[in-house]
Short mmCIF file of C-alpha atoms in Angstrom, two decimals:
data_model
loop_
_atom_site.label_atom_id
_atom_site.label_comp_id
_atom_site.label_asym_id
_atom_site.label_seq_id
_atom_site.Cartn_x
_atom_site.Cartn_y
_atom_site.Cartn_z
CA MET A 273 129.71 83.41 152.47
CA ILE A 274 131.28 85.55 149.71
CA ALA A 275 133.39 82.60 148.59
CA TYR A 276 130.15 80.63 148.22
CA LEU A 277 128.16 83.39 146.47
CA LEU A 278 130.75 84.37 143.88
CA PRO A 279 130.74 81.00 142.07
CA MET A 280 126.93 80.99 142.15
CA LEU A 281 126.86 84.48 140.71
CA GLY A 282 129.31 83.44 138.02
CA VAL A 283 127.13 80.47 137.06
CA TRP A 284 124.04 82.69 136.98
CA LEU A 285 125.78 85.22 134.74
CA LEU A 286 127.02 82.47 132.43
CA LEU A 287 123.55 80.97 132.11
CA THR A 288 122.04 84.41 131.47
CA VAL A 289 124.52 85.13 128.70
CA LEU A 290 123.93 81.67 127.22
CA TYR A 291 120.16 82.21 127.29
CA LEU A 292 120.42 85.61 125.61
CA TRP A 293 122.74 84.18 122.95
CA MET A 294 120.29 81.37 122.25
CA VAL A 295 117.19 83.56 121.88
CA MET A 296 118.90 86.42 120.00
CA PRO A 297 117.44 86.96 116.50
CA ARG A 298 119.46 88.13 113.51
CA MET A 299 121.27 91.32 114.47
CA TRP A 300 123.33 92.15 111.38
CA ASN A 301 122.60 92.33 107.66
CA ARG A 302 118.87 92.08 108.22
CA PRO A 303 116.69 92.37 105.12
CA GLY A 304 114.49 95.44 105.19
CA LYS A 305 111.16 94.92 106.94
CA GLU A 306 109.59 98.03 105.45
CA PRO A 307 107.86 96.27 102.51
CA PHE A 308 105.86 94.19 105.01
CA MET A 309 104.82 97.03 107.29
CA GLY A 310 101.60 99.02 107.24
CA VAL A 311 99.32 96.24 106.01
CA LEU A 312 97.19 93.61 107.75
CA TYR A 313 97.53 89.96 106.72
CA ALA A 314 94.51 87.79 105.96
CA HIS A 315 94.99 84.39 107.60
CA ARG A 316 94.67 81.70 104.91
CA GLY A 317 93.20 84.35 102.64
CA LEU A 318 90.11 86.46 103.25
CA PHE A 319 87.92 83.42 103.73
CA ASP A 320 84.29 83.21 104.81
CA HIS A 321 83.04 79.67 105.20
CA SER A 322 79.44 80.83 105.63
CA ALA A 323 79.62 82.52 102.22
CA GLY A 324 81.14 79.49 100.51
CA ILE A 325 84.69 80.92 100.43
CA PRO A 326 86.92 78.34 102.15
CA GLU A 327 90.25 79.08 103.79
CA ASN A 328 93.37 78.59 101.67
CA SER A 329 91.32 78.61 98.48
CA LEU A 330 91.86 80.59 95.31
CA ALA A 331 88.58 82.39 96.03
CA ALA A 332 89.84 83.47 99.48
CA PHE A 333 93.16 84.66 98.07
CA ARG A 334 91.46 86.52 95.24
CA ARG A 335 89.19 88.25 97.75
CA ALA A 336 92.17 89.28 99.88
CA VAL A 337 94.07 90.64 96.88
CA ASP A 338 91.05 92.58 95.62
CA ALA A 339 90.63 94.14 99.08
CA GLY A 340 94.34 94.98 99.37
CA TYR A 341 95.20 92.73 102.32
CA GLY A 342 98.47 90.90 102.66
CA ILE A 343 98.15 87.13 102.80
CA GLU A 344 99.40 84.43 105.19
CA LEU A 345 99.21 80.91 103.78
CA ASP A 346 100.43 77.37 104.46
CA VAL A 347 102.41 75.12 102.13
CA GLN A 348 103.07 71.38 102.28
CA LEU A 349 103.91 68.61 99.83
CA THR A 350 101.72 66.01 98.18
CA ALA A 351 102.80 62.38 97.83
CA ASP A 352 104.32 63.20 94.44
CA GLY A 353 106.18 66.21 95.81
CA VAL A 354 104.01 69.09 94.59
CA PRO A 355 103.74 72.11 96.94
CA VAL A 356 100.07 72.74 97.71
CA VAL A 357 98.38 75.29 99.94
CA PHE A 358 96.60 73.58 102.83
CA HIS A 359 96.85 74.09 106.58
CA ASP A 360 95.96 70.88 108.39
CA GLY A 361 98.10 67.79 108.37
CA THR A 362 94.94 65.73 107.82
CA LEU A 363 92.21 66.31 105.27
CA ALA A 364 89.11 65.56 107.36
CA ARG A 365 88.25 69.08 108.54
CA MET A 366 88.40 70.85 105.17
CA ALA A 367 88.35 68.32 102.32
CA ARG A 368 85.20 66.67 100.99
CA GLY A 369 84.87 63.86 98.50
CA GLU A 370 82.45 63.50 95.66
CA SER A 371 79.05 62.08 96.46
CA THR A 372 79.33 58.47 97.54
CA LYS A 373 75.98 57.83 95.95
CA GLU A 374 77.53 58.76 92.61
CA LYS A 375 81.03 57.36 92.98
CA GLY A 376 80.82 54.55 95.50
CA SER A 377 84.60 54.32 95.88
CA VAL A 378 86.11 52.10 98.55
CA ALA A 379 87.33 55.14 100.51
CA GLU A 380 83.90 56.74 100.39
CA ARG A 381 81.69 53.66 100.68
CA PRO A 382 79.40 53.48 103.75
CA LYS A 383 80.20 51.02 106.49
CA GLU A 384 78.56 47.61 106.33
CA GLY A 385 75.02 47.76 107.63
CA ALA A 386 74.55 51.48 106.99
CA SER A 387 71.65 52.63 104.84
CA SER A 388 72.06 54.94 101.88
CA SER A 389 70.43 57.74 103.87
CA ASP A 390 73.33 57.55 106.34
CA VAL A 391 75.80 58.51 103.66
CA PRO A 392 76.64 62.24 103.44
CA GLU A 393 76.47 63.86 100.04
CA THR A 394 79.97 65.26 100.53
CA PRO A 395 81.79 62.93 102.92
CA GLU A 396 84.90 63.87 104.83
CA VAL A 397 88.17 62.68 103.35
CA SER A 398 90.46 60.58 105.50
CA GLY A 399 94.24 60.58 105.52
CA ARG A 400 96.90 63.25 105.17
CA VAL A 401 97.84 65.53 102.31
CA LEU A 402 101.10 63.65 101.87
CA ASP A 403 99.15 60.41 101.38
CA TYR A 404 97.73 61.64 98.07
CA THR A 405 99.18 62.71 94.75
CA LEU A 406 98.09 66.03 93.31
CA LYS A 407 95.88 64.23 90.81
CA GLU A 408 94.17 62.36 93.63
CA LEU A 409 93.68 65.55 95.66
CA ARG A 410 91.97 67.15 92.67
CA ARG A 411 89.08 64.75 93.21
CA PHE A 412 88.22 66.55 96.43
CA HIS A 413 86.83 70.00 97.11
CA LEU A 414 87.06 72.36 100.07
CA LEU A 415 84.03 72.00 102.32
CA ASP A 416 80.82 72.28 100.31
CA SER A 417 82.24 74.72 97.78
CA GLU A 418 83.50 74.10 94.27
CA GLU A 419 86.99 75.16 95.31
CA LYS A 420 89.85 72.68 95.09
CA ILE A 421 93.10 72.51 97.05
CA PRO A 422 95.33 74.89 95.07
CA THR A 423 98.96 74.37 94.23
CA PHE A 424 101.39 76.94 95.58
CA GLU A 425 102.25 77.93 92.02
CA GLU A 426 98.59 78.62 91.24
CA VAL A 427 98.36 80.91 94.26
CA LEU A 428 101.51 82.78 93.30
CA ASN A 429 100.18 83.28 89.79
CA LEU A 430 96.91 84.62 91.18
CA VAL A 431 98.51 87.05 93.64
CA ASP A 432 100.99 88.17 90.99
CA GLY A 433 102.98 90.41 93.31
CA ARG A 434 100.04 92.65 94.20
CA VAL A 435 100.21 92.12 97.99
CA PRO A 436 102.94 90.85 100.35
CA LEU A 437 102.94 87.18 101.34
CA ILE A 438 103.80 85.38 104.57
CA VAL A 439 104.50 81.77 103.60
CA GLU A 440 104.39 79.15 106.34
CA LEU A 441 106.26 75.91 105.69
CA LYS A 442 104.27 73.08 107.27
CA ALA A 443 106.47 70.51 108.96
CA GLU A 444 104.37 67.37 108.70
CA THR A 445 107.65 65.56 108.06
CA LEU A 446 111.24 66.75 108.12
CA ASP A 447 111.46 66.81 104.34
CA PHE A 448 113.80 69.56 103.17
CA SER A 449 112.62 69.17 99.61
CA LEU A 450 109.69 71.33 100.74
CA CYS A 451 112.15 74.16 101.38
CA GLU A 452 113.85 73.57 98.05
CA LYS A 453 110.67 73.49 95.99
CA VAL A 454 109.04 76.43 97.75
CA ASP A 455 112.24 78.44 97.42
CA ALA A 456 112.49 77.70 93.70
CA LEU A 457 108.99 79.06 93.13
CA LEU A 458 109.54 82.05 95.40
CA ARG A 459 112.81 83.07 93.81
CA GLU A 460 111.03 83.43 90.48
CA TYR A 461 108.08 85.11 92.17
CA GLY A 462 110.44 87.52 93.94
CA LYS A 463 111.12 89.27 90.64
CA LYS A 464 107.68 90.87 90.95
CA GLY A 465 106.40 90.27 94.49
CA ILE A 466 107.29 90.60 98.17
CA TYR A 467 107.39 87.53 100.40
CA CYS A 468 108.80 86.13 103.62
CA ILE A 469 108.87 82.64 105.10
CA GLU A 470 108.10 81.24 108.54
CA SER A 471 107.76 77.85 110.22
CA PHE A 472 107.31 76.16 113.57
CA GLN A 473 110.13 73.86 112.50
CA PRO A 474 113.43 75.64 113.30
CA LEU A 475 115.36 73.45 110.88
CA PHE A 476 113.27 74.75 107.97
CA VAL A 477 113.99 78.33 109.02
CA CYS A 478 117.63 77.36 109.46
CA TRP A 479 117.68 76.04 105.88
CA PHE A 480 116.84 79.53 104.62
CA ARG A 481 119.36 81.10 106.96
CA PHE A 482 122.26 79.28 105.34
CA ARG A 483 120.97 78.77 101.79
CA HIS A 484 119.28 82.13 101.20
CA PRO A 485 120.08 84.62 103.96
CA GLU A 486 118.61 87.45 101.91
CA VAL A 487 115.09 86.10 102.55
CA PHE A 488 113.15 87.70 105.40
CA ARG A 489 112.55 84.73 107.71
CA GLY A 490 110.54 84.12 110.87
CA GLN A 491 110.13 81.68 113.73
CA LEU A 492 106.57 80.66 114.57
CA SER A 493 105.72 79.82 118.15
CA THR A 494 103.05 79.51 120.82
CA SER A 495 102.75 78.22 124.37
CA PHE A 496 101.78 74.66 123.25
CA GLN A 497 99.08 74.29 125.91
CA ASP A 498 98.26 70.71 124.89
CA PRO A 499 101.01 68.53 126.38
CA ALA A 500 102.66 66.19 123.92
CA SER A 501 102.72 62.54 124.92
CA GLN A 502 106.27 61.79 123.83
CA ILE A 503 109.23 63.18 125.72
CA GLY A 504 110.97 64.21 122.49
CA ALA A 505 107.97 66.28 121.43
CA ARG A 506 107.79 67.89 124.87
CA ILE A 507 111.43 68.94 124.66
CA PHE A 508 110.89 70.28 121.14
CA HIS A 509 107.85 72.28 122.27
CA PHE A 510 109.79 73.70 125.22
CA PHE A 511 112.62 74.90 122.99
CA VAL A 512 110.29 76.38 120.39
CA LYS A 513 108.02 77.98 123.00
CA HIS A 514 110.95 79.80 124.59
CA LEU A 515 112.68 80.52 121.24
CA LEU A 516 115.74 78.57 122.34
CA CYS A 517 116.40 77.49 118.75
CA ASN A 518 116.99 81.06 117.60
CA PHE A 519 120.72 80.39 117.75
CA LEU A 520 120.15 78.04 114.82
CA THR A 521 117.70 80.16 112.87
CA ARG A 522 118.57 83.77 113.79
CA PRO A 523 115.11 84.88 112.61
CA ASP A 524 114.22 88.36 111.42
CA PHE A 525 110.77 88.20 112.99
CA ILE A 526 108.95 86.23 115.66
CA ALA A 527 105.38 85.21 114.83
CA TYR A 528 103.75 84.39 118.16
CA ASN A 529 100.27 83.50 119.36
CA TYR A 530 99.03 86.86 120.61
CA ARG A 531 97.37 85.21 123.62
CA CYS A 532 100.87 84.31 124.83
CA ARG A 533 102.35 87.75 124.26
CA ASN A 534 103.94 87.89 127.73
CA ASN A 535 106.39 85.12 126.95
CA LEU A 536 109.76 86.41 128.18
CA SER A 537 111.77 85.32 125.15
CA ARG A 538 109.29 86.90 122.75
CA ARG A 539 109.37 90.17 124.69
CA LEU A 540 113.16 90.21 124.81
CA CYS A 541 113.44 89.66 121.07
CA ARG A 542 111.33 92.74 120.41
CA ALA A 543 112.42 95.03 123.26
CA TRP A 544 116.14 94.26 123.46
CA PHE A 545 116.96 93.01 119.99
CA SER A 546 114.46 95.04 117.93
CA SER A 547 113.08 91.97 116.16
CA THR A 548 109.84 92.39 114.24
CA ALA A 549 106.90 90.96 116.23
CA VAL A 550 104.02 89.32 114.34
CA ALA A 551 100.73 88.45 116.07
CA TRP A 552 98.57 85.50 115.11
CA THR A 553 95.65 85.02 114.86
CA ILE A 554 93.62 88.15 115.69
CA ARG A 555 89.88 87.46 115.51
CA SER A 556 88.22 90.70 116.62
CA GLU A 557 88.63 94.46 116.38
CA LYS A 558 89.11 94.62 120.15
CA ASP A 559 91.97 92.12 120.09
CA LEU A 560 93.57 94.05 117.25
CA GLU A 561 93.49 97.31 119.20
CA ASP A 562 94.55 95.68 122.48
CA ASN A 563 97.70 94.24 120.90
CA ARG A 564 98.97 97.16 118.86
CA ALA A 565 101.46 98.11 121.58
CA PHE A 566 102.94 94.61 121.67
CA PHE A 567 103.26 93.63 118.00
CA ASP A 568 104.26 95.19 114.69
CA LEU A 569 102.36 93.05 112.17
CA PHE A 570 99.01 91.31 112.50
CA ILE A 571 97.53 88.18 110.97
CA PHE A 572 93.73 88.09 111.27
CA ASP A 573 90.62 86.18 110.31
CA SER A 574 86.89 85.96 111.16
CA PHE A 575 86.26 89.72 110.90
CA LEU A 576 86.95 92.69 108.63
CA PRO A 577 89.15 95.33 110.32
CA LYS A 578 87.48 98.74 110.52
CA GLY A 579 90.52 100.50 109.14
CA GLY A 580 90.72 98.26 106.10
CA PRO A 581 93.94 96.61 104.87
CA HIS A 582 96.12 99.43 106.18
CA GLY A 583 94.32 99.80 109.50
#
């Protein structure tokens, strides 16, 4: 019996050590986290759609800065390679075109047989951000506001170092020029402001690990409740969910969906390895209070925290 159990125990120990090595965050030469502590982060700016202040708009970022909140925002590339601030991979939810009654463009023209009354004044825009050049995107506005999709540079100029930034790199494609262009802007911005980067795509985080290890970097994750249809995507989601790509990225912080806070790998990173834990996205005062014991930093939207930006 002992001769049978010893090899099994050895295998179990080996797998445990391998697992811990894979999920371990950066342990040495970590950048200081102190500049990011003690402030709440407005998700996509301090937006309020009902008040005509769309998410990821200059108005939302200005409102957050004026109130003293840190900012979390999303960056991706246009067709001509300009970093812009926009969350979704597709434009339909947030972008609106000019009135079809005025412009009558092919993209905005009503379907054959539809009457003019069937045409919305501000129709949804089809396609992805990366399908359009910056000039083409400028034709659209965010929801029914006058706000346009801002460039990342415009947002940096507006914030001007007044509040810390959490910059998410959107991985609509595996285009490392996004990392290069965002980094170029941030390195200049870093002379006056505090920032960190994060992504669901481990290879983007890995890029910063080896190119600019001085940057405070984070791995984004969640439980991925919606099953992916392709086996490759399922494997990717499994590895990211359980932080099994940390051996590539060695992140300084883990930004995790707060509803999935009991994930073993996430808990180990904070409890055993003292990694900074970031919660997204808190949407009520109750959820904020209920999660204070489990996370260090909080990204929020849809309410104003009672304690203000430092609450």
